[in-house]
């Protein structure tokens, strides 16, 4: 898919990942980003996946009812677009992945299905 940002400005070919019901929100995040490139688009998707994995790994032992796969799928289903928007806002800078993980930690505390 070629993503165009404004008239005549294209960031090239990028695969839109994440749950299908988040695709419009993801495209909006890309379209509204201040500085965008095909590399940033792709790195943002990878960073979301890594942040979810880290979020699962740091959850308290008392939140252990969900398997890795269940946790990953639930976070992706509910929060993917928000997490992706955050990764774009920080330039998909892996030095700042903790900020995205913090979003997941907040969801852990507030979402009963994640903290069961």
mmCIF file of N, CA, C and O in Angstrom, residues 40-87:
data_model
loop_
_atom_site.group_PDB
_atom_site.id
_atom_site.type_symbol
_atom_site.label_atom_id
_atom_site.label_comp_id
_atom_site.label_asym_id
_atom_site.label_seq_id
_atom_site.Cartn_x
_atom_site.Cartn_y
_atom_site.Cartn_z
ATOM 1 N N UNK A 40 10.084 4.988 9.529
ATOM 2 C CA UNK A 40 9.401 5.297 10.782
ATOM 3 C C UNK A 40 8.086 4.536 10.889
ATOM 4 O O UNK A 40 7.759 3.991 11.944
ATOM 5 N N UNK A 41 7.348 4.458 9.799
ATOM 6 C CA UNK A 41 6.089 3.708 9.778
ATOM 7 C C UNK A 41 6.349 2.252 10.159
ATOM 8 O O UNK A 41 5.695 1.693 11.041
ATOM 9 N N UNK A 42 7.315 1.634 9.520
ATOM 10 C CA UNK A 42 7.627 0.224 9.779
ATOM 11 C C UNK A 42 8.187 0.019 11.189
ATOM 12 O O UNK A 42 7.783 -0.909 11.893
ATOM 13 N N UNK A 43 9.100 0.876 11.613
ATOM 14 C CA UNK A 43 9.681 0.745 12.948
ATOM 15 C C UNK A 43 8.638 0.939 14.038
ATOM 16 O O UNK A 43 8.716 0.309 15.092
ATOM 17 N N UNK A 44 7.663 1.800 13.783
ATOM 18 C CA UNK A 44 6.589 2.005 14.758
ATOM 19 C C UNK A 44 5.820 0.723 15.020
ATOM 20 O O UNK A 44 5.517 0.399 16.174
ATOM 21 N N UNK A 45 5.537 -0.029 13.964
ATOM 22 C CA UNK A 45 4.825 -1.300 14.134
ATOM 23 C C UNK A 45 5.655 -2.286 14.956
ATOM 24 O O UNK A 45 5.138 -2.939 15.867
ATOM 25 N N UNK A 46 6.936 -2.384 14.642
ATOM 26 C CA UNK A 46 7.810 -3.300 15.392
ATOM 27 C C UNK A 46 7.908 -2.885 16.850
ATOM 28 O O UNK A 46 7.883 -3.735 17.745
ATOM 29 N N UNK A 47 7.984 -1.595 17.094
ATOM 30 C CA UNK A 47 8.118 -1.105 18.457
ATOM 31 C C UNK A 47 6.881 -1.423 19.290
ATOM 32 O O UNK A 47 6.996 -1.770 20.469
ATOM 33 N N UNK A 48 5.708 -1.329 18.697
ATOM 34 C CA UNK A 48 4.476 -1.686 19.416
ATOM 35 C C UNK A 48 4.533 -3.146 19.838
ATOM 36 O O UNK A 48 4.246 -3.485 20.996
ATOM 37 N N UNK A 49 4.925 -4.020 18.929
ATOM 38 C CA UNK A 49 4.987 -5.448 19.246
ATOM 39 C C UNK A 49 5.983 -5.725 20.375
ATOM 40 O O UNK A 49 5.693 -6.492 21.291
ATOM 41 N N UNK A 50 7.134 -5.081 20.319
ATOM 42 C CA UNK A 50 8.137 -5.265 21.375
ATOM 43 C C UNK A 50 7.632 -4.718 22.708
ATOM 44 O O UNK A 50 7.839 -5.335 23.755
ATOM 45 N N UNK A 51 6.978 -3.569 22.675
ATOM 46 C CA UNK A 51 6.465 -2.966 23.912
ATOM 47 C C UNK A 51 5.422 -3.866 24.564
ATOM 48 O O UNK A 51 5.393 -3.999 25.795
ATOM 49 N N UNK A 52 4.581 -4.497 23.763
ATOM 50 C CA UNK A 52 3.577 -5.410 24.324
ATOM 51 C C UNK A 52 4.280 -6.592 25.001
ATOM 52 O O UNK A 52 3.894 -7.004 26.093
ATOM 53 N N UNK A 53 5.305 -7.114 24.357
ATOM 54 C CA UNK A 53 6.051 -8.225 24.957
ATOM 55 C C UNK A 53 6.703 -7.817 26.267
ATOM 56 O O UNK A 53 6.656 -8.554 27.252
ATOM 57 N N UNK A 54 7.288 -6.635 26.297
ATOM 58 C CA UNK A 54 7.898 -6.138 27.534
ATOM 59 C C UNK A 54 6.819 -5.932 28.595
ATOM 60 O O UNK A 54 7.015 -6.275 29.765
ATOM 61 N N UNK A 55 5.675 -5.402 28.182
ATOM 62 C CA UNK A 55 4.567 -5.199 29.119
ATOM 63 C C UNK A 55 4.129 -6.496 29.776
ATOM 64 O O UNK A 55 3.832 -6.534 30.975
ATOM 65 N N UNK A 56 4.097 -7.559 29.007
ATOM 66 C CA UNK A 56 3.737 -8.869 29.571
ATOM 67 C C UNK A 56 4.801 -9.320 30.567
ATOM 68 O O UNK A 56 4.491 -9.839 31.634
ATOM 69 N N UNK A 57 6.047 -9.086 30.221
ATOM 70 C CA UNK A 57 7.143 -9.543 31.064
ATOM 71 C C UNK A 57 7.251 -8.807 32.395
ATOM 72 O O UNK A 57 7.721 -9.382 33.374
ATOM 73 N N UNK A 58 6.819 -7.557 32.446
ATOM 74 C CA UNK A 58 6.963 -6.787 33.685
ATOM 75 C C UNK A 58 5.708 -6.768 34.545
ATOM 76 O O UNK A 58 5.719 -6.195 35.630
ATOM 77 N N UNK A 59 4.656 -7.425 34.080
ATOM 78 C CA UNK A 59 3.423 -7.390 34.874
ATOM 79 C C UNK A 59 3.649 -8.112 36.199
ATOM 80 O O UNK A 59 4.453 -9.047 36.270
ATOM 81 N N UNK A 60 2.959 -7.678 37.225
ATOM 82 C CA UNK A 60 3.119 -8.332 38.536
ATOM 83 C C UNK A 60 2.698 -9.799 38.485
ATOM 84 O O UNK A 60 1.839 -10.181 37.688
ATOM 85 N N UNK A 61 3.296 -10.614 39.333
ATOM 86 C CA UNK A 61 2.979 -12.041 39.381
ATOM 87 C C UNK A 61 1.490 -12.285 39.633
ATOM 88 O O UNK A 61 0.931 -13.260 39.149
ATOM 89 N N UNK A 62 0.862 -11.396 40.367
ATOM 90 C CA UNK A 62 -0.564 -11.575 40.668
ATOM 91 C C UNK A 62 -1.434 -11.410 39.424
ATOM 92 O O UNK A 62 -2.610 -11.740 39.440
ATOM 93 N N UNK A 63 -0.865 -10.896 38.329
ATOM 94 C CA UNK A 63 -1.602 -10.724 37.079
ATOM 95 C C UNK A 63 -1.290 -11.851 36.092
ATOM 96 O O UNK A 63 -1.365 -11.687 34.907
ATOM 97 N N UNK A 64 -0.935 -13.003 36.591
ATOM 98 C CA UNK A 64 -0.428 -14.075 35.757
ATOM 99 C C UNK A 64 -1.443 -14.976 35.096
ATOM 100 O O UNK A 64 -1.072 -15.991 34.535
ATOM 101 N N UNK A 65 -2.721 -14.653 35.137
ATOM 102 C CA UNK A 65 -3.732 -15.556 34.594
ATOM 103 C C UNK A 65 -3.663 -15.683 33.070
ATOM 104 O O UNK A 65 -3.991 -16.727 32.527
ATOM 105 N N UNK A 66 -3.245 -14.646 32.385
ATOM 106 C CA UNK A 66 -3.203 -14.680 30.926
ATOM 107 C C UNK A 66 -1.869 -15.237 30.438
ATOM 108 O O UNK A 66 -0.815 -14.901 30.973
ATOM 109 N N UNK A 67 -1.918 -16.051 29.400
ATOM 110 C CA UNK A 67 -0.690 -16.507 28.762
ATOM 111 C C UNK A 67 -0.116 -15.355 27.940
ATOM 112 O O UNK A 67 -0.792 -14.337 27.709
ATOM 113 N N UNK A 68 1.109 -15.520 27.495
ATOM 114 C CA UNK A 68 1.741 -14.499 26.655
ATOM 115 C C UNK A 68 0.869 -14.195 25.443
ATOM 116 O O UNK A 68 0.591 -13.045 25.130
ATOM 117 N N UNK A 69 0.430 -15.237 24.770
ATOM 118 C CA UNK A 69 -0.373 -15.059 23.556
ATOM 119 C C UNK A 69 -1.703 -14.347 23.868
ATOM 120 O O UNK A 69 -2.099 -13.439 23.148
ATOM 121 N N UNK A 70 -2.371 -14.748 24.934
ATOM 122 C CA UNK A 70 -3.637 -14.109 25.307
ATOM 123 C C UNK A 70 -3.428 -12.622 25.617
ATOM 124 O O UNK A 70 -4.202 -11.772 25.169
ATOM 125 N N UNK A 71 -2.396 -12.325 26.395
ATOM 126 C CA UNK A 71 -2.093 -10.940 26.751
ATOM 127 C C UNK A 71 -1.800 -10.128 25.488
ATOM 128 O O UNK A 71 -2.340 -9.040 25.285
ATOM 129 N N UNK A 72 -0.949 -10.675 24.633
ATOM 130 C CA UNK A 72 -0.558 -9.990 23.406
ATOM 131 C C UNK A 72 -1.782 -9.695 22.538
ATOM 132 O O UNK A 72 -1.960 -8.572 22.057
ATOM 133 N N UNK A 73 -2.624 -10.692 22.342
ATOM 134 C CA UNK A 73 -3.807 -10.521 21.501
ATOM 135 C C UNK A 73 -4.784 -9.517 22.103
ATOM 136 O O UNK A 73 -5.368 -8.702 21.380
ATOM 137 N N UNK A 74 -4.961 -9.550 23.406
ATOM 138 C CA UNK A 74 -5.888 -8.627 24.064
ATOM 139 C C UNK A 74 -5.390 -7.187 23.982
ATOM 140 O O UNK A 74 -6.162 -6.277 23.648
ATOM 141 N N UNK A 75 -4.112 -6.961 24.232
ATOM 142 C CA UNK A 75 -3.560 -5.602 24.133
ATOM 143 C C UNK A 75 -3.635 -5.117 22.693
ATOM 144 O O UNK A 75 -4.035 -3.974 22.438
ATOM 145 N N UNK A 76 -3.275 -5.956 21.746
ATOM 146 C CA UNK A 76 -3.357 -5.572 20.328
ATOM 147 C C UNK A 76 -4.782 -5.200 19.951
ATOM 148 O O UNK A 76 -5.018 -4.198 19.281
ATOM 149 N N UNK A 77 -5.734 -6.020 20.386
ATOM 150 C CA UNK A 77 -7.130 -5.790 20.030
ATOM 151 C C UNK A 77 -7.667 -4.474 20.580
ATOM 152 O O UNK A 77 -8.415 -3.784 19.916
ATOM 153 N N UNK A 78 -7.262 -4.121 21.778
ATOM 154 C CA UNK A 78 -7.835 -2.944 22.439
ATOM 155 C C UNK A 78 -7.017 -1.668 22.297
ATOM 156 O O UNK A 78 -7.586 -0.582 22.285
ATOM 157 N N UNK A 79 -5.703 -1.767 22.249
ATOM 158 C CA UNK A 79 -4.865 -0.575 22.394
ATOM 159 C C UNK A 79 -3.886 -0.320 21.252
ATOM 160 O O UNK A 79 -3.095 0.609 21.322
ATOM 161 N N UNK A 80 -3.926 -1.112 20.213
ATOM 162 C CA UNK A 80 -2.905 -1.037 19.178
ATOM 163 C C UNK A 80 -2.746 0.359 18.591
ATOM 164 O O UNK A 80 -1.635 0.888 18.508
ATOM 165 N N UNK A 81 -3.838 0.981 18.163
ATOM 166 C CA UNK A 81 -3.747 2.288 17.511
ATOM 167 C C UNK A 81 -3.165 3.343 18.452
ATOM 168 O O UNK A 81 -2.339 4.165 18.032
ATOM 169 N N UNK A 82 -3.560 3.329 19.709
ATOM 170 C CA UNK A 82 -3.022 4.291 20.681
ATOM 171 C C UNK A 82 -1.522 4.093 20.856
ATOM 172 O O UNK A 82 -0.755 5.060 20.912
ATOM 173 N N UNK A 83 -1.118 2.838 20.977
ATOM 174 C CA UNK A 83 0.300 2.543 21.149
ATOM 175 C C UNK A 83 1.089 2.943 19.903
ATOM 176 O O UNK A 83 2.182 3.509 19.993
ATOM 177 N N UNK A 84 0.513 2.680 18.741
ATOM 178 C CA UNK A 84 1.194 3.040 17.495
ATOM 179 C C UNK A 84 1.344 4.550 17.378
ATOM 180 O O UNK A 84 2.410 5.059 17.010
ATOM 181 N N UNK A 85 0.305 5.286 17.711
ATOM 182 C CA UNK A 85 0.367 6.752 17.669
ATOM 183 C C UNK A 85 1.499 7.249 18.582
ATOM 184 O O UNK A 85 2.245 8.152 18.224
ATOM 185 N N UNK A 86 1.621 6.632 19.748
ATOM 186 C CA UNK A 86 2.683 7.034 20.681
ATOM 187 C C UNK A 86 4.059 6.752 20.088
ATOM 188 O O UNK A 86 4.977 7.573 20.209
ATOM 189 N N UNK A 87 4.227 5.595 19.439
ATOM 190 C CA UNK A 87 5.541 5.287 18.856
ATOM 191 C C UNK A 87 5.909 6.306 17.781
ATOM 192 O O UNK A 87 7.068 6.700 17.688
#
